[in-house]
PDB file of C-alpha atoms in Angstrom:
ATOM      1  CA  MET A   1      52.615   5.450  86.170  1.00  0.00           C
ATOM      2  CA  ARG A   2      51.158   2.821  83.861  1.00  0.00           C
ATOM      3  CA  PHE A   3      51.021   4.023  80.257  1.00  0.00           C
ATOM      4  CA  ASP A   4      47.511   3.922  78.794  1.00  0.00           C
ATOM      5  CA  PRO A   5      47.169   4.742  75.068  1.00  0.00           C
ATOM      6  CA  ASP A   6      43.538   5.743  75.674  1.00  0.00           C
ATOM      7  CA  HIS A   7      44.727   8.631  77.839  1.00  0.00           C
ATOM      8  CA  LEU A   8      46.611  10.333  75.039  1.00  0.00           C
ATOM      9  CA  LYS A   9      45.033  13.389  73.424  1.00  0.00           C
ATOM     10  CA  PHE A  10      43.727  12.494  69.998  1.00  0.00           C
ATOM     11  CA  ASN A  11      42.338  14.864  67.393  1.00  0.00           C
ATOM     12  CA  ALA A  12      38.723  14.830  66.220  1.00  0.00           C
ATOM     13  CA  ALA A  13      39.542  11.869  63.964  1.00  0.00           C
ATOM     14  CA  GLY A  14      40.962   9.917  66.916  1.00  0.00           C
ATOM     15  CA  LEU A  15      44.564  10.326  65.723  1.00  0.00           C
ATOM     16  CA  ILE A  16      47.823  11.581  67.198  1.00  0.00           C
ATOM     17  CA  PRO A  17      50.884  12.715  65.188  1.00  0.00           C
ATOM     18  CA  VAL A  18      53.950  10.505  65.500  1.00  0.00           C
ATOM     19  CA  VAL A  19      57.492  11.488  64.624  1.00  0.00           C
ATOM     20  CA  ALA A  20      59.851   8.661  63.695  1.00  0.00           C
ATOM     21  CA  GLN A  21      63.530   9.201  64.405  1.00  0.00           C
ATOM     22  CA  GLU A  22      66.373   6.782  63.710  1.00  0.00           C
ATOM     23  CA  ALA A  23      67.570   5.787  67.166  1.00  0.00           C
ATOM     24  CA  LEU A  24      71.296   5.679  66.464  1.00  0.00           C
ATOM     25  CA  SER A  25      71.844   8.548  64.037  1.00  0.00           C
ATOM     26  CA  GLY A  26      69.101  10.877  65.263  1.00  0.00           C
ATOM     27  CA  GLU A  27      67.941  11.301  61.673  1.00  0.00           C
ATOM     28  CA  LEU A  28      64.331  12.399  61.389  1.00  0.00           C
ATOM     29  CA  LEU A  29      62.590   9.924  59.095  1.00  0.00           C
ATOM     30  CA  MET A  30      58.901  10.773  58.818  1.00  0.00           C
ATOM     31  CA  LEU A  31      55.746  12.048  60.456  1.00  0.00           C
ATOM     32  CA  ALA A  32      52.649   9.858  60.416  1.00  0.00           C
ATOM     33  CA  TRP A  33      49.591   9.149  62.559  1.00  0.00           C
ATOM     34  CA  MET A  34      48.366   6.563  65.050  1.00  0.00           C
ATOM     35  CA  ASN A  35      45.111   5.852  66.799  1.00  0.00           C
ATOM     36  CA  ALA A  36      45.038   4.258  70.264  1.00  0.00           C
ATOM     37  CA  GLU A  37      44.967   0.745  68.845  1.00  0.00           C
ATOM     38  CA  ALA A  38      47.954   1.459  66.576  1.00  0.00           C
ATOM     39  CA  VAL A  39      49.890   2.627  69.661  1.00  0.00           C
ATOM     40  CA  ARG A  40      48.958  -0.603  71.426  1.00  0.00           C
ATOM     41  CA  ARG A  41      49.977  -2.743  68.452  1.00  0.00           C
ATOM     42  CA  THR A  42      53.275  -0.885  68.109  1.00  0.00           C
ATOM     43  CA  LEU A  43      54.130  -1.539  71.752  1.00  0.00           C
ATOM     44  CA  ALA A  44      52.916  -5.148  71.686  1.00  0.00           C
ATOM     45  CA  THR A  45      54.714  -6.160  68.488  1.00  0.00           C
ATOM     46  CA  GLY A  46      57.758  -3.857  68.418  1.00  0.00           C
ATOM     47  CA  ARG A  47      56.849  -3.155  64.778  1.00  0.00           C
ATOM     48  CA  VAL A  48      55.827   0.460  64.266  1.00  0.00           C
ATOM     49  CA  THR A  49      52.189   0.492  63.157  1.00  0.00           C
ATOM     50  CA  TYR A  50      50.507   3.649  61.921  1.00  0.00           C
ATOM     51  CA  TRP A  51      46.976   4.491  60.881  1.00  0.00           C
ATOM     52  CA  SER A  52      46.852   5.238  57.170  1.00  0.00           C
ATOM     53  CA  ARG A  53      44.534   8.198  56.637  1.00  0.00           C
ATOM     54  CA  SER A  54      44.386   7.557  52.883  1.00  0.00           C
ATOM     55  CA  ARG A  55      43.592   3.840  53.202  1.00  0.00           C
ATOM     56  CA  GLN A  56      41.705   4.191  56.512  1.00  0.00           C
ATOM     57  CA  ASP A  57      43.428   1.093  57.812  1.00  0.00           C
ATOM     58  CA  TYR A  58      46.341  -0.027  59.981  1.00  0.00           C
ATOM     59  CA  TRP A  59      49.690   0.301  58.307  1.00  0.00           C
ATOM     60  CA  VAL A  60      52.442  -1.920  59.637  1.00  0.00           C
ATOM     61  CA  LYS A  61      55.418   0.001  58.332  1.00  0.00           C
ATOM     62  CA  GLY A  62      57.387  -2.189  55.928  1.00  0.00           C
ATOM     63  CA  GLU A  63      54.735  -4.895  55.663  1.00  0.00           C
ATOM     64  CA  THR A  64      54.636  -4.644  51.882  1.00  0.00           C
ATOM     65  CA  SER A  65      57.895  -2.752  51.174  1.00  0.00           C
ATOM     66  CA  GLY A  66      60.098  -4.683  53.601  1.00  0.00           C
ATOM     67  CA  HIS A  67      61.292  -1.349  54.987  1.00  0.00           C
ATOM     68  CA  VAL A  68      60.457  -2.230  58.554  1.00  0.00           C
ATOM     69  CA  GLN A  69      60.637   0.114  61.524  1.00  0.00           C
ATOM     70  CA  ARG A  70      61.586  -1.716  64.693  1.00  0.00           C
ATOM     71  CA  LEU A  71      60.585   0.144  67.829  1.00  0.00           C
ATOM     72  CA  VAL A  72      63.444   1.054  70.131  1.00  0.00           C
ATOM     73  CA  GLU A  73      61.474   3.397  72.393  1.00  0.00           C
ATOM     74  CA  LEU A  74      58.178   5.274  72.444  1.00  0.00           C
ATOM     75  CA  ARG A  75      58.074   8.744  74.006  1.00  0.00           C
ATOM     76  CA  VAL A  76      55.145  10.998  74.872  1.00  0.00           C
ATOM     77  CA  ASP A  77      55.296  14.788  74.843  1.00  0.00           C
ATOM     78  CA  CYS A  78      54.366  17.172  77.666  1.00  0.00           C
ATOM     79  CA  ASP A  79      50.856  17.808  76.328  1.00  0.00           C
ATOM     80  CA  ARG A  80      50.268  14.116  75.532  1.00  0.00           C
ATOM     81  CA  ASP A  81      49.225  15.106  72.020  1.00  0.00           C
ATOM     82  CA  ALA A  82      52.316  14.009  70.095  1.00  0.00           C
ATOM     83  CA  LEU A  83      54.488  10.888  70.107  1.00  0.00           C
ATOM     84  CA  LEU A  84      58.090  10.175  69.214  1.00  0.00           C
ATOM     85  CA  VAL A  85      59.166   6.717  68.142  1.00  0.00           C
ATOM     86  CA  LEU A  86      62.858   5.950  68.165  1.00  0.00           C
ATOM     87  CA  VAL A  87      63.340   3.222  65.600  1.00  0.00           C
ATOM     88  CA  GLU A  88      65.697   1.049  63.666  1.00  0.00           C
ATOM     89  CA  GLN A  89      64.735   1.665  60.059  1.00  0.00           C
ATOM     90  CA  ASP A  90      65.485  -0.901  57.360  1.00  0.00           C
ATOM     91  CA  GLY A  91      66.293   0.919  54.116  1.00  0.00           C
ATOM     92  CA  PRO A  92      64.297   3.965  53.090  1.00  0.00           C
ATOM     93  CA  ALA A  93      61.481   5.300  55.289  1.00  0.00           C
ATOM     94  CA  CYS A  94      59.936   7.284  52.420  1.00  0.00           C
ATOM     95  CA  HIS A  95      57.762   5.886  49.647  1.00  0.00           C
ATOM     96  CA  THR A  96      60.010   7.777  47.195  1.00  0.00           C
ATOM     97  CA  ASN A  97      62.771   5.372  48.267  1.00  0.00           C
ATOM     98  CA  ARG A  98      64.620   8.066  50.125  1.00  0.00           C
ATOM     99  CA  ARG A  99      65.910   7.529  53.616  1.00  0.00           C
ATOM    100  CA  SER A 100      63.730  10.331  55.032  1.00  0.00           C
ATOM    101  CA  CYS A 101      60.510  11.970  53.881  1.00  0.00           C
ATOM    102  CA  PHE A 102      62.017  15.385  54.676  1.00  0.00           C
ATOM    103  CA  TYR A 103      64.252  15.518  51.613  1.00  0.00           C
ATOM    104  CA  THR A 104      63.220  18.963  50.384  1.00  0.00           C
ATOM    105  CA  ALA A 105      64.898  22.005  51.907  1.00  0.00           C
ATOM    106  CA  VAL A 106      63.834  25.597  51.444  1.00  0.00           C
ATOM    107  CA  ARG A 107      66.924  27.666  50.664  1.00  0.00           C
ATOM    108  CA  ASP A 108      66.726  31.319  49.598  1.00  0.00           C
ATOM    109  CA  GLY A 109      63.043  30.822  48.859  1.00  0.00           C
ATOM    110  CA  GLU A 110      63.657  27.860  46.526  1.00  0.00           C
ATOM    111  CA  GLU A 111      62.849  24.195  47.065  1.00  0.00           C
ATOM    112  CA  VAL A 112      66.023  22.117  46.882  1.00  0.00           C
ATOM    113  CA  VAL A 113      66.041  18.307  46.889  1.00  0.00           C
ATOM    114  CA  ILE A 114      68.889  17.372  49.226  1.00  0.00           C
ATOM    115  CA  MET A 115      68.575  13.594  49.294  1.00  0.00           C
ATOM    116  CA  GLU A 116      68.655  11.015  46.507  1.00  0.00           C
ATOM    117  CA  PRO A 117      66.621   7.795  46.378  1.00  0.00           C
ATOM    118  CA  MET A 118      68.519   4.827  47.787  1.00  0.00           C
ATOM    119  CA  GLY A 119      70.107   2.468  45.240  1.00  0.00           C
TER     120      GLY A 119
ATOM    121  CA  MET B   1      60.985  25.607  42.257  1.00  0.00           C
ATOM    122  CA  ARG B   2      59.896  28.616  44.257  1.00  0.00           C
ATOM    123  CA  PHE B   3      58.586  27.641  47.693  1.00  0.00           C
ATOM    124  CA  ASP B   4      55.039  28.849  48.329  1.00  0.00           C
ATOM    125  CA  PRO B   5      53.625  28.313  51.850  1.00  0.00           C
ATOM    126  CA  ASP B   6      50.110  28.432  50.403  1.00  0.00           C
ATOM    127  CA  HIS B   7      50.827  25.242  48.458  1.00  0.00           C
ATOM    128  CA  LEU B   8      51.408  23.151  51.551  1.00  0.00           C
ATOM    129  CA  LYS B   9      48.660  20.773  52.651  1.00  0.00           C
ATOM    130  CA  PHE B  10      46.938  22.144  55.722  1.00  0.00           C
ATOM    131  CA  ASN B  11      44.337  20.401  57.862  1.00  0.00           C
ATOM    132  CA  ALA B  12      40.721  21.576  58.187  1.00  0.00           C
ATOM    133  CA  ALA B  13      41.869  24.229  60.671  1.00  0.00           C
ATOM    134  CA  GLY B  14      44.458  25.540  58.189  1.00  0.00           C
ATOM    135  CA  LEU B  15      47.385  24.113  60.153  1.00  0.00           C
ATOM    136  CA  ILE B  16      50.366  21.864  59.412  1.00  0.00           C
ATOM    137  CA  PRO B  17      52.395  19.934  62.018  1.00  0.00           C
ATOM    138  CA  VAL B  18      55.972  21.096  62.486  1.00  0.00           C
ATOM    139  CA  VAL B  19      58.759  19.115  64.124  1.00  0.00           C
ATOM    140  CA  ALA B  20      61.588  21.127  65.660  1.00  0.00           C
ATOM    141  CA  GLN B  21      64.984  19.473  65.794  1.00  0.00           C
ATOM    142  CA  GLU B  22      68.190  20.931  67.196  1.00  0.00           C
ATOM    143  CA  ALA B  23      70.375  21.400  64.133  1.00  0.00           C
ATOM    144  CA  LEU B  24      73.697  20.399  65.649  1.00  0.00           C
ATOM    145  CA  SER B  25      72.799  17.596  68.042  1.00  0.00           C
ATOM    146  CA  GLY B  26      69.828  16.147  66.156  1.00  0.00           C
ATOM    147  CA  GLU B  27      67.816  16.238  69.374  1.00  0.00           C
ATOM    148  CA  LEU B  28      64.080  16.286  68.787  1.00  0.00           C
ATOM    149  CA  LEU B  29      62.695  19.252  70.711  1.00  0.00           C
ATOM    150  CA  MET B  30      58.952  19.584  70.120  1.00  0.00           C
ATOM    151  CA  LEU B  31      56.024  19.265  67.760  1.00  0.00           C
ATOM    152  CA  ALA B  32      53.805  22.292  67.163  1.00  0.00           C
ATOM    153  CA  TRP B  33      51.679  23.813  64.412  1.00  0.00           C
ATOM    154  CA  MET B  34      51.904  26.568  61.818  1.00  0.00           C
ATOM    155  CA  ASN B  35      49.498  28.163  59.385  1.00  0.00           C
ATOM    156  CA  ALA B  36      50.709  29.579  56.061  1.00  0.00           C
ATOM    157  CA  GLU B  37      51.394  32.999  57.544  1.00  0.00           C
ATOM    158  CA  ALA B  38      53.418  31.495  60.402  1.00  0.00           C
ATOM    159  CA  VAL B  39      55.561  29.687  57.808  1.00  0.00           C
ATOM    160  CA  ARG B  40      56.077  32.988  55.988  1.00  0.00           C
ATOM    161  CA  ARG B  41      56.997  34.818  59.196  1.00  0.00           C
ATOM    162  CA  THR B  42      59.405  32.057  60.201  1.00  0.00           C
ATOM    163  CA  LEU B  43      61.232  32.297  56.884  1.00  0.00           C
ATOM    164  CA  ALA B  44      61.184  36.087  56.794  1.00  0.00           C
ATOM    165  CA  THR B  45      62.423  36.636  60.351  1.00  0.00           C
ATOM    166  CA  GLY B  46      64.522  33.534  61.041  1.00  0.00           C
ATOM    167  CA  ARG B  47      62.641  33.258  64.342  1.00  0.00           C
ATOM    168  CA  VAL B  48      60.475  30.141  64.480  1.00  0.00           C
ATOM    169  CA  THR B  49      56.860  31.262  64.729  1.00  0.00           C
ATOM    170  CA  TYR B  50      54.054  28.805  65.434  1.00  0.00           C
ATOM    171  CA  TRP B  51      50.299  29.115  65.622  1.00  0.00           C
ATOM    172  CA  SER B  52      49.112  28.566  69.177  1.00  0.00           C
ATOM    173  CA  ARG B  53      45.945  26.475  69.070  1.00  0.00           C
ATOM    174  CA  SER B  54      45.149  27.287  72.704  1.00  0.00           C
ATOM    175  CA  ARG B  55      45.605  31.050  72.341  1.00  0.00           C
ATOM    176  CA  GLN B  56      44.524  31.162  68.670  1.00  0.00           C
ATOM    177  CA  ASP B  57      47.348  33.554  67.919  1.00  0.00           C
ATOM    178  CA  TYR B  58      50.873  33.637  66.507  1.00  0.00           C
ATOM    179  CA  TRP B  59      53.491  32.379  68.894  1.00  0.00           C
ATOM    180  CA  VAL B  60      57.017  33.611  68.302  1.00  0.00           C
ATOM    181  CA  LYS B  61      58.900  30.937  70.180  1.00  0.00           C
ATOM    182  CA  GLY B  62      60.843  32.499  73.046  1.00  0.00           C
ATOM    183  CA  GLU B  63      59.132  35.898  72.790  1.00  0.00           C
ATOM    184  CA  THR B  64      58.113  35.816  76.438  1.00  0.00           C
ATOM    185  CA  SER B  65      60.393  33.061  77.794  1.00  0.00           C
ATOM    186  CA  GLY B  66      63.562  34.127  76.006  1.00  0.00           C
ATOM    187  CA  HIS B  67      63.959  30.543  74.817  1.00  0.00           C
ATOM    188  CA  VAL B  68      64.281  31.506  71.192  1.00  0.00           C
ATOM    189  CA  GLN B  69      64.412  29.110  68.258  1.00  0.00           C
ATOM    190  CA  ARG B  70      66.570  30.454  65.447  1.00  0.00           C
ATOM    191  CA  LEU B  71      65.784  28.856  62.113  1.00  0.00           C
ATOM    192  CA  VAL B  72      68.679  27.043  60.486  1.00  0.00           C
ATOM    193  CA  GLU B  73      66.662  25.326  57.752  1.00  0.00           C
ATOM    194  CA  LEU B  74      63.059  24.546  56.889  1.00  0.00           C
ATOM    195  CA  ARG B  75      62.263  21.221  55.217  1.00  0.00           C
ATOM    196  CA  VAL B  76      59.058  19.937  53.624  1.00  0.00           C
ATOM    197  CA  ASP B  77      58.041  16.280  53.556  1.00  0.00           C
ATOM    198  CA  CYS B  78      57.101  14.204  50.501  1.00  0.00           C
ATOM    199  CA  ASP B  79      53.362  14.709  50.996  1.00  0.00           C
ATOM    200  CA  ARG B  80      53.760  18.426  51.757  1.00  0.00           C
ATOM    201  CA  ASP B  81      51.694  17.921  54.906  1.00  0.00           C
ATOM    202  CA  ALA B  82      54.448  18.101  57.525  1.00  0.00           C
ATOM    203  CA  LEU B  83      57.407  20.403  58.127  1.00  0.00           C
ATOM    204  CA  LEU B  84      60.761  20.018  59.834  1.00  0.00           C
ATOM    205  CA  VAL B  85      62.552  23.021  61.246  1.00  0.00           C
ATOM    206  CA  LEU B  86      66.209  22.632  62.085  1.00  0.00           C
ATOM    207  CA  VAL B  87      66.899  25.177  64.789  1.00  0.00           C
ATOM    208  CA  GLU B  88      69.314  26.598  67.291  1.00  0.00           C
ATOM    209  CA  GLN B  89      67.410  26.443  70.563  1.00  0.00           C
ATOM    210  CA  ASP B  90      68.272  28.758  73.455  1.00  0.00           C
ATOM    211  CA  GLY B  91      67.717  26.902  76.719  1.00  0.00           C
ATOM    212  CA  PRO B  92      64.720  24.639  77.157  1.00  0.00           C
ATOM    213  CA  ALA B  93      62.212  24.133  74.341  1.00  0.00           C
ATOM    214  CA  CYS B  94      59.528  22.830  76.696  1.00  0.00           C
ATOM    215  CA  HIS B  95      57.306  24.917  78.942  1.00  0.00           C
ATOM    216  CA  THR B  96      58.241  22.516  81.777  1.00  0.00           C
ATOM    217  CA  ASN B  97      61.773  23.938  81.462  1.00  0.00           C
ATOM    218  CA  ARG B  98      63.097  20.737  79.969  1.00  0.00           C
ATOM    219  CA  ARG B  99      65.257  20.730  76.886  1.00  0.00           C
ATOM    220  CA  SER B 100      62.714  18.673  74.916  1.00  0.00           C
ATOM    221  CA  CYS B 101      58.965  18.135  75.236  1.00  0.00           C
ATOM    222  CA  PHE B 102      59.508  14.403  74.683  1.00  0.00           C
ATOM    223  CA  TYR B 103      60.826  13.702  78.182  1.00  0.00           C
ATOM    224  CA  THR B 104      58.544  10.782  79.008  1.00  0.00           C
ATOM    225  CA  ALA B 105      59.524   7.323  77.798  1.00  0.00           C
ATOM    226  CA  VAL B 106      57.351   4.230  77.884  1.00  0.00           C
ATOM    227  CA  ARG B 107      59.405   1.358  79.263  1.00  0.00           C
ATOM    228  CA  ASP B 108      57.865  -2.021  80.111  1.00  0.00           C
ATOM    229  CA  GLY B 109      54.443  -0.384  80.022  1.00  0.00           C
ATOM    230  CA  GLU B 110      55.369   2.314  82.535  1.00  0.00           C
ATOM    231  CA  GLU B 111      55.858   6.036  81.951  1.00  0.00           C
ATOM    232  CA  VAL B 112      59.378   7.052  82.931  1.00  0.00           C
ATOM    233  CA  VAL B 113      60.553  10.671  83.073  1.00  0.00           C
ATOM    234  CA  ILE B 114      64.008  10.611  81.478  1.00  0.00           C
ATOM    235  CA  MET B 115      64.877  14.311  81.469  1.00  0.00           C
ATOM    236  CA  GLU B 116      65.111  16.842  84.302  1.00  0.00           C
ATOM    237  CA  PRO B 117      64.169  20.520  84.078  1.00  0.00           C
ATOM    238  CA  MET B 118      67.156  22.721  83.239  1.00  0.00           C
ATOM    239  CA  GLY B 119      68.768  24.583  86.159  1.00  0.00           C
TER     240      GLY B 119
END
């Protein structure tokens, strides 16, 4: 079946959550959002392109930081309301300069930072 | 710092997206949603508990199917608006009986099913 980004299930704001995972290591990098056009651009360019909810604009990951996400494969979930992008991530995925945005673990009820910013 | 589920950033419906990843293999299993109470229950019981948007009720993963998710670790992202649960998943995570909900890949513009239901 032909993949049509318009046939995904978007929320009221026209967005779908996207999980980015490093293709080789399996490391979970971040969760962000796309609209249908961002999905199209990601597939057309091979550069992962989100929709920035704070800036209300397209966000080509790494465009300003250089920390590019190259698309290896896009996957759709069973309900068509979530996406997975397998990527090759240059440097840190997180704006805090950490490899992953999920650097805070909850252990015995306490928040523990388990990842340092990259050098 | 003490972790307080009420200090996460929830959407207008009071929900936060949660990515479930198999702790050992790194396999991405599913994306679902929690409210603050579901986060509390997950931490208190060690059984991953979502909020079902379709049923509008708590959803203890595996309660009816037996396909339990045992919590290994909860992680919070930099913006506090997404969660990662590292889990031990019994059997399939997906209601289609597949290991992961992300069983459809987009390859050359076509949807390709890359995972079979478990036997």
